[in-house]
Short mmCIF file of C-alpha atoms and ligand atoms in Angstrom, two decimals:
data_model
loop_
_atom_site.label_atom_id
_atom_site.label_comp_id
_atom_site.label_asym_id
_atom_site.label_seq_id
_atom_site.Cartn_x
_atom_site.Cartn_y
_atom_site.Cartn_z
CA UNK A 1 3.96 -50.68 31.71
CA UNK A 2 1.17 -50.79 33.85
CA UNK A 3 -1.80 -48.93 32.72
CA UNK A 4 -4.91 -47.92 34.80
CA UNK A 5 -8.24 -50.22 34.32
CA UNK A 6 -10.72 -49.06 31.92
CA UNK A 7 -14.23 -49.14 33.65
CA UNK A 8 -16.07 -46.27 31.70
CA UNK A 9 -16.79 -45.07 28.38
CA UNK A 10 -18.30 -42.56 26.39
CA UNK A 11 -20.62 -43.09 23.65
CA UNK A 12 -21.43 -39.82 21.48
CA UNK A 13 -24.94 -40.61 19.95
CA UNK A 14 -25.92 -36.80 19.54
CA UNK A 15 -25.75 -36.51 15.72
CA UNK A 16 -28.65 -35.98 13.60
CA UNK A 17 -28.16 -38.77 11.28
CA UNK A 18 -29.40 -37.15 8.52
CA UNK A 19 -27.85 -39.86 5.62
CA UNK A 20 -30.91 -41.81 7.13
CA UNK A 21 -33.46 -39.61 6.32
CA UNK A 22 -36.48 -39.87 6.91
CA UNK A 23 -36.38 -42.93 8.98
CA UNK A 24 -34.07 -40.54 11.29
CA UNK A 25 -36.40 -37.70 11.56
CA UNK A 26 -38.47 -39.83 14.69
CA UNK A 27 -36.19 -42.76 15.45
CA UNK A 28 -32.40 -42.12 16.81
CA UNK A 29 -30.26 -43.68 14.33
CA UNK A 30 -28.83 -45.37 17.25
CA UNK A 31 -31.47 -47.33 17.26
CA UNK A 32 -31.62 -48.60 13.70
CA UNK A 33 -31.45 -52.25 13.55
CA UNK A 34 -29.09 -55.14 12.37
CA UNK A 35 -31.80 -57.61 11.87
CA UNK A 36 -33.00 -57.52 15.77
CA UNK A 37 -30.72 -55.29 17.67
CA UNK A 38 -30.14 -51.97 17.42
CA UNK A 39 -27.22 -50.37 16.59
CA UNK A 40 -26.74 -49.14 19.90
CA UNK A 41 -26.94 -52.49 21.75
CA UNK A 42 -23.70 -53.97 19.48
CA UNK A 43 -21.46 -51.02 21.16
CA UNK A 44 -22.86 -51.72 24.46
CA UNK A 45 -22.39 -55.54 24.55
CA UNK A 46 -18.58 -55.21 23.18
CA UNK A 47 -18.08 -52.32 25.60
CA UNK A 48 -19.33 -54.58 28.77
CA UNK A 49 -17.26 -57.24 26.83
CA UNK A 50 -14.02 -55.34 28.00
CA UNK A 51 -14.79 -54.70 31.24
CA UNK A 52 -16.89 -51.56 31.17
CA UNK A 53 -18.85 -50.73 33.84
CA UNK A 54 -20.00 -47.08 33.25
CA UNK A 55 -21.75 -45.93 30.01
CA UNK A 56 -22.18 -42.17 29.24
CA UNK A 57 -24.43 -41.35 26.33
CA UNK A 58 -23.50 -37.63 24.89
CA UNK A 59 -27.00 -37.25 23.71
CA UNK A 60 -29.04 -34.30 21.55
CA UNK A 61 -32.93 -33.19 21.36
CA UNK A 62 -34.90 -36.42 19.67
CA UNK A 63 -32.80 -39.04 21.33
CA UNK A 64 -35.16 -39.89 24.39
CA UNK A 65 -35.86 -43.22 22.48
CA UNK A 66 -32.57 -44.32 23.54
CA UNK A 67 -33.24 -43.87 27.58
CA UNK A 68 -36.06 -46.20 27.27
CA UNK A 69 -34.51 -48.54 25.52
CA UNK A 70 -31.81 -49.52 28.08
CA UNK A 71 -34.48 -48.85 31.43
CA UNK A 72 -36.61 -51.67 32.47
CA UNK A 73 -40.25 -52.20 30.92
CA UNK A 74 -41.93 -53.67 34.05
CA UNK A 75 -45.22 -54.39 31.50
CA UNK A 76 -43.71 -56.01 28.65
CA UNK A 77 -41.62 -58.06 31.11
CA UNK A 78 -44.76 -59.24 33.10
CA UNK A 79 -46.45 -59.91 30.22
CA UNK A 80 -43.73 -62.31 28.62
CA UNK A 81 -43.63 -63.57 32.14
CA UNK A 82 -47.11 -64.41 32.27
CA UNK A 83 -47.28 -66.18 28.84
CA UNK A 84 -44.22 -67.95 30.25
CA UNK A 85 -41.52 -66.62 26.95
CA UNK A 86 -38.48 -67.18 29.40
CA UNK A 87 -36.46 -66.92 26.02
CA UNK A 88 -37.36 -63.89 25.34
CA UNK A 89 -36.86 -62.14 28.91
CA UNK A 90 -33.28 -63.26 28.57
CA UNK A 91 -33.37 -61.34 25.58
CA UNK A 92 -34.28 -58.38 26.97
CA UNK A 93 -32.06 -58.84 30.01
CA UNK A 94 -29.50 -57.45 27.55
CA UNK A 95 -30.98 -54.48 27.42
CA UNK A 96 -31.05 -53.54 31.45
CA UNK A 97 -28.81 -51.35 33.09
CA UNK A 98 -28.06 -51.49 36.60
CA UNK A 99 -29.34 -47.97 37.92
CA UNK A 100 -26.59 -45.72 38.12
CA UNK A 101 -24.61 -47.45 35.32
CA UNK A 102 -25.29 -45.10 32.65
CA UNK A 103 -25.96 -41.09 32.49
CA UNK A 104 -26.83 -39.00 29.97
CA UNK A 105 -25.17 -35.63 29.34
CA UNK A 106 -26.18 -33.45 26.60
CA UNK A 107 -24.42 -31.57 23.30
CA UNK A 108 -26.82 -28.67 23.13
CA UNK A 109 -24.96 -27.60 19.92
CA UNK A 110 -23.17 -29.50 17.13
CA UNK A 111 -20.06 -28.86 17.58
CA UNK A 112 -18.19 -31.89 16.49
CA UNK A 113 -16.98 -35.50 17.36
CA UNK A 114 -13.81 -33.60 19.98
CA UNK A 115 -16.69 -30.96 21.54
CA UNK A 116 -19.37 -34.01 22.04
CA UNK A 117 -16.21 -36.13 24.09
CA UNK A 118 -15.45 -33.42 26.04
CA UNK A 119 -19.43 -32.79 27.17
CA UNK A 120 -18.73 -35.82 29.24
CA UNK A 121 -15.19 -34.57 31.03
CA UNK A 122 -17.11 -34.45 34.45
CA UNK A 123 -17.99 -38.16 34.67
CA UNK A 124 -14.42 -38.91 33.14
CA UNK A 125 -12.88 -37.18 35.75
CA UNK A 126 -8.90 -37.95 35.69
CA UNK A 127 -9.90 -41.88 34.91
CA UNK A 128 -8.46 -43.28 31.28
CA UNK A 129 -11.40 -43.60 29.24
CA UNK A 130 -12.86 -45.54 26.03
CA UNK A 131 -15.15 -43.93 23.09
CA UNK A 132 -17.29 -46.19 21.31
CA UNK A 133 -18.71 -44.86 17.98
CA UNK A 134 -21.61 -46.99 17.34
CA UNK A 135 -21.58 -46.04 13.58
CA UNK A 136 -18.64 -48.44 13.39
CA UNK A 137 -20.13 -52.03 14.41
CA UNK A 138 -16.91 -54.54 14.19
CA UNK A 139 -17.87 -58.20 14.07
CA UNK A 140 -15.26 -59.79 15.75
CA UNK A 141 -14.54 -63.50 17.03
CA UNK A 142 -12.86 -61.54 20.18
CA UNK A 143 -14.65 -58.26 20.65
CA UNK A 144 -12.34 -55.24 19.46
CA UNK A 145 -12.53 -52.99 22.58
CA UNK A 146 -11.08 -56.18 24.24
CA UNK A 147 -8.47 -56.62 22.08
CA UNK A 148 -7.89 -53.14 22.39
CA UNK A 149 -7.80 -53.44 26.31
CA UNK A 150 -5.58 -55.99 26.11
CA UNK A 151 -2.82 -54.18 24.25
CA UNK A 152 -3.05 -51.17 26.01
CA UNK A 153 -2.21 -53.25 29.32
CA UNK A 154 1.28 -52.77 27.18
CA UNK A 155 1.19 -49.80 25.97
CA UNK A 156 -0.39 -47.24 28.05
CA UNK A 157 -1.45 -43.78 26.50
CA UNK A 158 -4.04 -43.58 24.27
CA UNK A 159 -5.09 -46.32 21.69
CA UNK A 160 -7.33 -46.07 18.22
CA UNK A 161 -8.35 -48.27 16.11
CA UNK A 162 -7.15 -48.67 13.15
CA UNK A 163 -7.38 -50.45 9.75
CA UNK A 164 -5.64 -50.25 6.34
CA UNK A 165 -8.18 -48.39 3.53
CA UNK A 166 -7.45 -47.38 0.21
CA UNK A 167 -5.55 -44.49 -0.32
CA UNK A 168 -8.77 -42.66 -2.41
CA UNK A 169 -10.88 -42.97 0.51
CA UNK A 170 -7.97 -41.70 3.30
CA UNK A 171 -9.64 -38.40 3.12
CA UNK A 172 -13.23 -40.09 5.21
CA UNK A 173 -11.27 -40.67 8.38
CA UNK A 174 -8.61 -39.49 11.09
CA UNK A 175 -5.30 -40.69 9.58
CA UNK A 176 -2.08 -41.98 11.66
CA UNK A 177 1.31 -40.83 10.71
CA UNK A 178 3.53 -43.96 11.25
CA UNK A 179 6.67 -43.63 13.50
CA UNK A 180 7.05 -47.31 14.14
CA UNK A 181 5.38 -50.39 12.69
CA UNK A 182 4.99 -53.35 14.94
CA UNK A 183 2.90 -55.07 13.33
CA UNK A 184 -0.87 -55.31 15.11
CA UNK A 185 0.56 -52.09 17.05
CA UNK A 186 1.45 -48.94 15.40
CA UNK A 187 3.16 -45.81 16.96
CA UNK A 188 2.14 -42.70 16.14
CA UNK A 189 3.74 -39.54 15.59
CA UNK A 190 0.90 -37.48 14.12
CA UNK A 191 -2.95 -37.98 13.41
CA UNK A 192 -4.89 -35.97 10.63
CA UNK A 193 -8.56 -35.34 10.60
CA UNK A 194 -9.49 -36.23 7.38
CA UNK A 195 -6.57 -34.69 5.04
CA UNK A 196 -6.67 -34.19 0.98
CA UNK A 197 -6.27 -37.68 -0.54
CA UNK A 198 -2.60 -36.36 -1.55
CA UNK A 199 -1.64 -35.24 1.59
CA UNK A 200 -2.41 -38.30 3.72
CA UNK A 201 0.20 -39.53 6.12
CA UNK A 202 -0.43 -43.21 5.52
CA UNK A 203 -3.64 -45.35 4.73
CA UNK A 204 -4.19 -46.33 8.21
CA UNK A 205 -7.26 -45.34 9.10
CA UNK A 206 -8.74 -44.80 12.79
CA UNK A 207 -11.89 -46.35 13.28
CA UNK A 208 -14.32 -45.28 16.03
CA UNK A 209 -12.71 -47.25 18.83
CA UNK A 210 -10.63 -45.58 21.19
CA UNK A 211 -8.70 -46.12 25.01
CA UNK A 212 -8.02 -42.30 25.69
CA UNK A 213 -5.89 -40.66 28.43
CA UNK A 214 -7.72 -37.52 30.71
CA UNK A 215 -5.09 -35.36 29.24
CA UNK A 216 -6.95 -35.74 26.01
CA UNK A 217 -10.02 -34.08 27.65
CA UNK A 218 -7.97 -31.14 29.20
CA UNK A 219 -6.55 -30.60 25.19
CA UNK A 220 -9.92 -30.31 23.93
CA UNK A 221 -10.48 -27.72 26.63
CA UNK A 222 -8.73 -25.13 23.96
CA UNK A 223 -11.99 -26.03 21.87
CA UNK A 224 -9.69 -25.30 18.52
CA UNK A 225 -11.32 -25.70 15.65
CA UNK A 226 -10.11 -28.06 13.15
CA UNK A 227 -11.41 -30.20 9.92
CA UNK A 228 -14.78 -28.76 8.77
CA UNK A 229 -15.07 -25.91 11.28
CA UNK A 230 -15.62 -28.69 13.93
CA UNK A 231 -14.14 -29.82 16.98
CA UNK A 232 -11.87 -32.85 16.43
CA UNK A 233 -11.36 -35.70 18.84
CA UNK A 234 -8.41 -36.54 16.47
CA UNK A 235 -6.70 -33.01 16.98
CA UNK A 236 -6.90 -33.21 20.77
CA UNK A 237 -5.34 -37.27 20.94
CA UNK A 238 -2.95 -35.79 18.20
CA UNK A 239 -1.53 -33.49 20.97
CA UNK A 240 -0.47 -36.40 22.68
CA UNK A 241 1.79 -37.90 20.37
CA UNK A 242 5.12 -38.36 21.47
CA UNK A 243 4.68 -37.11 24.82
CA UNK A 244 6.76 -39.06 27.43
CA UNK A 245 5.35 -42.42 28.78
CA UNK A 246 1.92 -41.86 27.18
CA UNK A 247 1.94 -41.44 23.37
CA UNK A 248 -0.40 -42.40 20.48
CA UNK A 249 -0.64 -45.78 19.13
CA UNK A 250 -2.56 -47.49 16.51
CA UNK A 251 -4.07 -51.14 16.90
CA UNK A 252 -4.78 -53.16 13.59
CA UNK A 253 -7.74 -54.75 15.29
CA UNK A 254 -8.88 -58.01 14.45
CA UNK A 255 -12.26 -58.66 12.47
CA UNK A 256 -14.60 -56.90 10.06
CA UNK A 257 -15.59 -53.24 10.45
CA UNK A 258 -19.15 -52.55 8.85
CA UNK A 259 -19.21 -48.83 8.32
CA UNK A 260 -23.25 -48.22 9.61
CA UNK A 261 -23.64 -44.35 9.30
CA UNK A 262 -23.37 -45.04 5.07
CA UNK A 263 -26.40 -46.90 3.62
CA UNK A 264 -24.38 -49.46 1.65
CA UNK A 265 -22.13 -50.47 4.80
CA UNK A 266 -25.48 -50.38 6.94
CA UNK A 267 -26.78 -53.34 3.97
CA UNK A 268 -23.63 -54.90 4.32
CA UNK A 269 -23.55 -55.77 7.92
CA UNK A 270 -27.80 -56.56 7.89
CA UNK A 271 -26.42 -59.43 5.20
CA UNK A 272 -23.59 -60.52 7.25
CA UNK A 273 -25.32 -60.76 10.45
CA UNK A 274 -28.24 -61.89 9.04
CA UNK A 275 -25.88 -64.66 7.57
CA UNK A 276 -24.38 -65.30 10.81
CA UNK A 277 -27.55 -65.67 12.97
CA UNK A 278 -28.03 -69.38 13.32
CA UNK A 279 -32.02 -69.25 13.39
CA UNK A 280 -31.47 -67.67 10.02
CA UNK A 281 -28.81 -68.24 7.96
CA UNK A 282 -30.14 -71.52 6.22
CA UNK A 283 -33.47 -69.51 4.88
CA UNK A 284 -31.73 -66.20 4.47
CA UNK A 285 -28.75 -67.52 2.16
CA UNK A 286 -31.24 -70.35 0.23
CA UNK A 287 -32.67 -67.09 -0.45
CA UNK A 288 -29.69 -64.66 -1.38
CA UNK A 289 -28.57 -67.48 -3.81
CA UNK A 290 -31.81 -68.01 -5.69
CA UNK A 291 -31.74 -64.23 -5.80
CA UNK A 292 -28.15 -63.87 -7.55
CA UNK A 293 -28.89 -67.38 -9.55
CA UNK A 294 -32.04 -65.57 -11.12
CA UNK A 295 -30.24 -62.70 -11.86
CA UNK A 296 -27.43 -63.94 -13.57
CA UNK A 297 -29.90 -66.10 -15.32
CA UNK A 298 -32.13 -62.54 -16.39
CA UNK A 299 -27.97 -61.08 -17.51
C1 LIG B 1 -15.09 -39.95 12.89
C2 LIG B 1 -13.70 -39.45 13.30
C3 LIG B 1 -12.66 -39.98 12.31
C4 LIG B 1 -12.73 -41.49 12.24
C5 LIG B 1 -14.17 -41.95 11.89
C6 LIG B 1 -14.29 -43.46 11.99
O1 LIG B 1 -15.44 -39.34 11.67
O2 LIG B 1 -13.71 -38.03 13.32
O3 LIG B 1 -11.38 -39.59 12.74
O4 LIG B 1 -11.83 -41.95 11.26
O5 LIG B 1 -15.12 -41.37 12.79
O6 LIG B 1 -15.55 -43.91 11.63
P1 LIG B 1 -16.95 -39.33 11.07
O7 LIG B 1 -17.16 -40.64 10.41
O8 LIG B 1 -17.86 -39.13 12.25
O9 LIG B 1 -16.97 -38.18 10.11
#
């Protein structure tokens, strides 16, 4: 099947982020770092990774941080310029959008994950469209929109990622109902938005990555309330499932998913990439195993 390219995406950064109180009360949580990089920037890079070329932030009040973060800083760049850090400049060339790349549409209420998707239907137009959830930073040898991209060439429809988790935590995600197992891809023939642990379809969980069809914006049109009084993305892409020459399919991605909107993934993924940085790894794992030596020694 030949599926349309995927050139823009949709990033919902509008929520609160209250499980990173107080450090959220000034600072997006967006913009939390993994030892140097923010959140944010990780979703970005793998998005440009698979060919992205437009970036739509659903934003809310307090998130102005993020809009300077990806414009230019004509000061700071002269002045690294000047002292002649070419190292760093290239570091900040990450951060640059080309002007007109990326827009900013607002949620003015929290309505949830489906409603903040849908606050971006005019830029989607009738285009196919990704959703990045930057909460869910995947380290990845090939980056997992990519992958994604590159299965959906098959495919067509709509694609979500998905991983295997135990069946007691189930009830923390969107859930796929299996039709057909083929191994890294998985048809669907239902989704559930966070069920009761005993009423779980599977244990395949989606994780926020997803290739979505503009049919999935006209479902959340109905604005139907679903899990938690909110409006689900994983309702609307459920509506999908099964429909002729589109469907819903599931794609065991590749790598390790940190889970960054809980504290104890967030620590997680700051030891892994901190691990994984080359200027670091040497002093920051001499120190992580005197650490665990002295307290098995104190045991
Ligand atoms: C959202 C989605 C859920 C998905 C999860 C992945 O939930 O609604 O379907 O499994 O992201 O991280 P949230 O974590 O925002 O409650």
């Amino acid at each position: 099947m030949k599926s349309r390219k995927v050139t823009k995406a949709v990033f919902p950064v509008a929520g609160m982020g209250t499980r990173f109180l107080p450090a959220t009360k000034s600072i997006p949580k967006e913009i939390m770092t993994l030892v140097d990089r923010p959140l944010i920037q990780y979703a970005i890079d793998e998005a440009r990774a698979a060919g992205i070329k437009e970036f739509i932030f659903v934003t809310s009040r307090g998130k102005s941080a993020l809009e300077d973060y990806f414009d230019h800083a004509p000061e700071l760049e002269n002045t690294l310029k000047r002292a002649g850090k070419n190292d760093l400049l290239e570091v900040l060339k990450t951060t640059n959008m080309d002007s007109g790349a990326i827009a900013y549409v607002r949620q003015n209420r929290a309505m949830g994950l489906g409603h903040a998707v849908w606050c971006a239907r005019r830029l989607i137009g009738n285009e196919p469209f990704a959703v990045l959830l930057p909460d869910d930073v995947i380290a990845a040898e090939k980056p997992c929109l990519a992958q994604m991209v590159e299965a959906y060439e098959e495919t067509g429809g709509n694609m979500v990622a998905t991983m295997e988790v135990p069946p007691s935590k189930a009830s923390a995600y969107g859930v796929l109902d299996i039709a057909e197992d083929m191994g890294a891809i998985v048809k669907a023939k239902g989704m559930v938005e966070k069920p009761k642990a005993e009423e779980a379809p599977s244990n395949l969980a989606v994780i926020g990555r997803y290739i979505l069809s503009p049919k999935v914006m006209t479902n959340l049109n109905k604005m139907k309330q679903g899990a938690g009084g909110e409006i689900q993305l994983t309702d609307a892409i459920a509506e999908e499932v099964g429909e002729e020459g589109t469907g819903v399919y599931g794609y065991r991605f590749s790598g390790q998913r940190y889970d960054c909107g809980s504290k104890a993934g967030f620590l997680q993924a700051t030891v892994a990439f901190g691990l994984s940085r080359p200027d670091l790894q040497d002093e920051f794992s001499s120190y992580l195993h005197d650490l665990i030596a002295q307290q098995k020694a104190a045991q």
